[in-house]
PDB file of C-alpha atoms in Angstrom:
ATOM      1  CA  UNK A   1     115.628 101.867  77.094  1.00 84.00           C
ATOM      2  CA  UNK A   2     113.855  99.072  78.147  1.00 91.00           C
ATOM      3  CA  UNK A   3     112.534  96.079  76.922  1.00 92.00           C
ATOM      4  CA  UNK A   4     108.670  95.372  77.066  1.00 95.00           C
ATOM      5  CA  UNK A   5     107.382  91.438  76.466  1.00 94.00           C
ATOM      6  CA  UNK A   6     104.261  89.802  76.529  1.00 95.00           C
ATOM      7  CA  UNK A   7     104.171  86.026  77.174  1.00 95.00           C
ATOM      8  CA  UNK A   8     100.825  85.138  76.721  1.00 91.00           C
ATOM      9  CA  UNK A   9     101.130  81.113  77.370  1.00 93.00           C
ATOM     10  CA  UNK A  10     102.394  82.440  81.037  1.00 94.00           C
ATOM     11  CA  UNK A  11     100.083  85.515  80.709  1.00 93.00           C
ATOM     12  CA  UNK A  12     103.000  87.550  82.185  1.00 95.00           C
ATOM     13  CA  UNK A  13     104.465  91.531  80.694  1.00 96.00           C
ATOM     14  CA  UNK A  14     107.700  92.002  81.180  1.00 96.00           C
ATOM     15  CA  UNK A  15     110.300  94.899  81.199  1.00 95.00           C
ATOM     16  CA  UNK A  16     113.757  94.225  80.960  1.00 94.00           C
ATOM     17  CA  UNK A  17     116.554  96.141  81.555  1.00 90.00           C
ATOM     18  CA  UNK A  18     120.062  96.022  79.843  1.00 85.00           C
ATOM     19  CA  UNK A  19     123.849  97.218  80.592  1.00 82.00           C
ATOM     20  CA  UNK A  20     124.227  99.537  83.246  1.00 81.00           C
ATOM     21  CA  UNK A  21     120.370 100.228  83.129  1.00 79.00           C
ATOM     22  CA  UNK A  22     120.163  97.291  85.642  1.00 79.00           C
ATOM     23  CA  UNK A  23     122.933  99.404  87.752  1.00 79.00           C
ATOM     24  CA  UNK A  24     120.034 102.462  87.726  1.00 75.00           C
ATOM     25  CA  UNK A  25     116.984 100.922  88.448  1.00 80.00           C
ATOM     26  CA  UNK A  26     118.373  98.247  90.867  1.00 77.00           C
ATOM     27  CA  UNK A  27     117.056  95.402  89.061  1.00 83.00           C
ATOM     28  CA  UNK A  28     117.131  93.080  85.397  1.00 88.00           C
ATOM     29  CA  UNK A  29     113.340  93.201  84.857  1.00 91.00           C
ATOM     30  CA  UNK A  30     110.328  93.022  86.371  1.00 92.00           C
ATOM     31  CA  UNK A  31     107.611  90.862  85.300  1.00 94.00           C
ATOM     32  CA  UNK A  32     103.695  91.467  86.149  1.00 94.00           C
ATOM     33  CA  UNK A  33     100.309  89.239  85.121  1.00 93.00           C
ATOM     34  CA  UNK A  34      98.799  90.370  82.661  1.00 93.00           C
ATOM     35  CA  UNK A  35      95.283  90.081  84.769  1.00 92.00           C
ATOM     36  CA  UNK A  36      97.282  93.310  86.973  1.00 94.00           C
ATOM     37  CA  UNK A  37      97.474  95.302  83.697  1.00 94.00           C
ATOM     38  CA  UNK A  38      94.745  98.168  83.589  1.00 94.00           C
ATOM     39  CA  UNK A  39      96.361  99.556  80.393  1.00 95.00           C
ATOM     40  CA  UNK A  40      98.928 101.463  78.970  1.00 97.00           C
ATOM     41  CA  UNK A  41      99.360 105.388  77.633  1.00 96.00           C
ATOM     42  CA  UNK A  42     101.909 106.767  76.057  1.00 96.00           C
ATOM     43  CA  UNK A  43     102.571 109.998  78.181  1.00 90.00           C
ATOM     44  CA  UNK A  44     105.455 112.568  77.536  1.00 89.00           C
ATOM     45  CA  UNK A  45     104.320 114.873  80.013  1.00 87.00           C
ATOM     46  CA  UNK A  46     104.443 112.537  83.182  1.00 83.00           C
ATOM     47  CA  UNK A  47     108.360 112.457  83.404  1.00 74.00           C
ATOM     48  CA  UNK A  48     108.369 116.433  83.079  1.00 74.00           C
ATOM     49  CA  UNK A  49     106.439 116.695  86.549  1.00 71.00           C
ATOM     50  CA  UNK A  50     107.166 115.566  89.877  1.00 64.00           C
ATOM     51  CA  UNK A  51     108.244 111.896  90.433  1.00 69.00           C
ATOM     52  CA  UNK A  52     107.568 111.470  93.861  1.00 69.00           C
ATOM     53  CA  UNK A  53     109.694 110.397  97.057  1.00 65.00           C
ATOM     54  CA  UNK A  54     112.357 108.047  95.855  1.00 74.00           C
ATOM     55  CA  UNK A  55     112.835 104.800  98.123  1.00 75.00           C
ATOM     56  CA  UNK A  56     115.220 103.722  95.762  1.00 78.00           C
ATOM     57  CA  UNK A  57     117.115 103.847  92.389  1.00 80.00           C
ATOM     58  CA  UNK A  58     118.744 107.128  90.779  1.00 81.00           C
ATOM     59  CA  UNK A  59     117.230 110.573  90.208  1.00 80.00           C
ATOM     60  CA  UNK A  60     119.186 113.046  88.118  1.00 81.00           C
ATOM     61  CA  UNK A  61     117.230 116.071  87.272  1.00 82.00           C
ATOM     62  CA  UNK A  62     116.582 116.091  83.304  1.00 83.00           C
ATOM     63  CA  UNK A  63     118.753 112.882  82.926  1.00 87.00           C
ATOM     64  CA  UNK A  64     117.692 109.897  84.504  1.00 87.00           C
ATOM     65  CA  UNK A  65     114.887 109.018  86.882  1.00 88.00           C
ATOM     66  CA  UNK A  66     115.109 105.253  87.720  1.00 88.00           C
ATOM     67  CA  UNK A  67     113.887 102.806  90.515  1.00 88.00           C
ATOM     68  CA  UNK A  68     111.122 103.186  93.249  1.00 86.00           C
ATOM     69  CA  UNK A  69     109.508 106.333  94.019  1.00 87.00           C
ATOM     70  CA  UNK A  70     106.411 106.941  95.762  1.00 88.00           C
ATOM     71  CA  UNK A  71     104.006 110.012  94.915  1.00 85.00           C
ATOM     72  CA  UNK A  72     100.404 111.247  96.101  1.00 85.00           C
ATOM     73  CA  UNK A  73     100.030 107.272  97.782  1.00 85.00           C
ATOM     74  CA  UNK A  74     101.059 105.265  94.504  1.00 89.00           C
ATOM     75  CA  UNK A  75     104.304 103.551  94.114  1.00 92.00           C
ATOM     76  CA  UNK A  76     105.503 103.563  90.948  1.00 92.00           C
ATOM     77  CA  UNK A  77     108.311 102.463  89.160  1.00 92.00           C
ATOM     78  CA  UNK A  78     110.426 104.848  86.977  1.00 91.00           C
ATOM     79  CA  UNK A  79     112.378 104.328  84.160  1.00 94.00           C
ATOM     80  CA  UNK A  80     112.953 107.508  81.404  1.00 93.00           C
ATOM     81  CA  UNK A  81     115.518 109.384  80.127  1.00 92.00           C
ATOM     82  CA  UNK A  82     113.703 110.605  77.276  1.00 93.00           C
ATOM     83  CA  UNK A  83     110.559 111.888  78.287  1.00 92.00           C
ATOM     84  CA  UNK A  84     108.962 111.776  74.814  1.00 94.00           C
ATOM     85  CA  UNK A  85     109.628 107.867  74.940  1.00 95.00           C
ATOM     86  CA  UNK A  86     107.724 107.421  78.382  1.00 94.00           C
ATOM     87  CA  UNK A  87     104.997 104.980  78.313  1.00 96.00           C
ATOM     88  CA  UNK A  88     102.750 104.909  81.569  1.00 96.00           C
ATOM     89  CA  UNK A  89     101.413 101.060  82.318  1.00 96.00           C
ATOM     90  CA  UNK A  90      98.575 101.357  85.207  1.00 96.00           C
ATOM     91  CA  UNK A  91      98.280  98.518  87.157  1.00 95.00           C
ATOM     92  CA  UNK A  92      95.754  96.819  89.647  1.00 91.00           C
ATOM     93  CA  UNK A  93      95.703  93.979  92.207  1.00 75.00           C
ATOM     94  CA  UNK A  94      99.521  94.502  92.326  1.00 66.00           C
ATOM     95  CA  UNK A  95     101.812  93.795  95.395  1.00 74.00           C
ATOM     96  CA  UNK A  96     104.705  96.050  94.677  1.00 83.00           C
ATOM     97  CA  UNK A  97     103.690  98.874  92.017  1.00 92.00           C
ATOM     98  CA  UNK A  98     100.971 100.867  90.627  1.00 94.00           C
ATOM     99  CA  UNK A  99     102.645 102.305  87.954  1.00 94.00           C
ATOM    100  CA  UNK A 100     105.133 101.829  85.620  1.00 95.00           C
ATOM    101  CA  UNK A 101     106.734 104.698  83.781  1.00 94.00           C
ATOM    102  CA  UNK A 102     109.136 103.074  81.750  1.00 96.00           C
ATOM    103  CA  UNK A 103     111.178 104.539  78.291  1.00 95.00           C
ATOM    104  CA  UNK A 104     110.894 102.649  75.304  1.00 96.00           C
ATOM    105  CA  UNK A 105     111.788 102.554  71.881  1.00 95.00           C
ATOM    106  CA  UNK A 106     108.383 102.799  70.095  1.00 96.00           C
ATOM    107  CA  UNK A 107     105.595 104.333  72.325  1.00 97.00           C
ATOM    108  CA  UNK A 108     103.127 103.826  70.486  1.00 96.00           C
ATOM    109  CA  UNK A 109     103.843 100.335  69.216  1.00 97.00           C
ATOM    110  CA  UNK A 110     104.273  99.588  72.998  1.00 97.00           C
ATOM    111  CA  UNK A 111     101.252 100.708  73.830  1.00 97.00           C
ATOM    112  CA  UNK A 112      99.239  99.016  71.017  1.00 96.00           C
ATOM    113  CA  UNK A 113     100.929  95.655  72.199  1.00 96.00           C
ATOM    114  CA  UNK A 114     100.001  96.026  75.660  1.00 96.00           C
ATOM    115  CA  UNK A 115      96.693  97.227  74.738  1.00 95.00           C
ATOM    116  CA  UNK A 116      95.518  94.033  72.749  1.00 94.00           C
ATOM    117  CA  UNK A 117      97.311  91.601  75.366  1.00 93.00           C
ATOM    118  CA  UNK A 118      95.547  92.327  78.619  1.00 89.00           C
ATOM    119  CA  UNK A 119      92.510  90.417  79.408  1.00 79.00           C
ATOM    120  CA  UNK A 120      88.584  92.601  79.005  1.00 74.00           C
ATOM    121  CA  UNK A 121      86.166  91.274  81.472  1.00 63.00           C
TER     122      UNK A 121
END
C-alpha cells in the first residue's frame, strides 16, 4: 500500500512506497504539485480492466500491477493489489504521468484529503 501526503507549505502530493513495494514499482515515491492535481476518485473498477502497455515495473495478472504503463495515449502510473483500495488521481500540466492509480489504505479518506488540498481557480 502506499503512502499519500500533502505538503501544503511546498504545495507538493506525494506517494510513497515501502519494503519491497519500491522493488515493484521501480521507485520510493513520487511527488507531484499540487497545481498538476485535477482530482482524485476512488475507483475499484479501473484495476479490473486493461492497464495498458507496460514500459516498466511488474504486471502479475490479479496480483500486482506496478510501475509505468501506457494506455489509449495516457501514461499512467500503477500501483494496486487490491482493486477495491484503488484510488485514481488525474493529473494536468504533468511531465511524466497522467494518472495515478495507486492502492491505499482508506479510499475514501484519500480522496477527501486530496480533494480539499488542490488549488480551485
Amino acid at each position: 500500500m502506499a503512502r499519500i501526503t500533502i505538503d501544503r507549505e511546498q504545495a507538493t502530493l506525494t506517494a510513497e512506497f515501502q519494503g519491497l513495494d519500491k522493488l515493484w514499482t521501480l521507485k520510493s515515491s513520487l511527488e507531484i504539485p499540487l497545481a498538476h492535481v485535477r482530482g482524485a476518485t476512488h475507483d475499484p473498477g479501473i484495476a479490473r480492466g486493461w492497464m495498458g502497455l507496460r514500459f516498466a515495473g511488474t504486471h502479475v495478472p490479479g496480483v500486482i500491477t506496478a510501475g509505468h504503463f501506457r494506455h489509449d495515449g495516457e501514461h499512467l502510473f500503477w500501483y494496486v493489489k487490491n482493486p477495491d483500495k484503488a484510488v485514481v488521481i488525474q493529473l494536468a500540466d504533468a511531465n511524466t504521468y497522467d494518472r495515478l492509480v495507486i492502492e491505499v489504505d482508506d479510499p475514501r479518506a484519500t480522496v477527501a484529503l486530496i480533494e480539499r488540498s488542490i488549488p480551485r481557480d
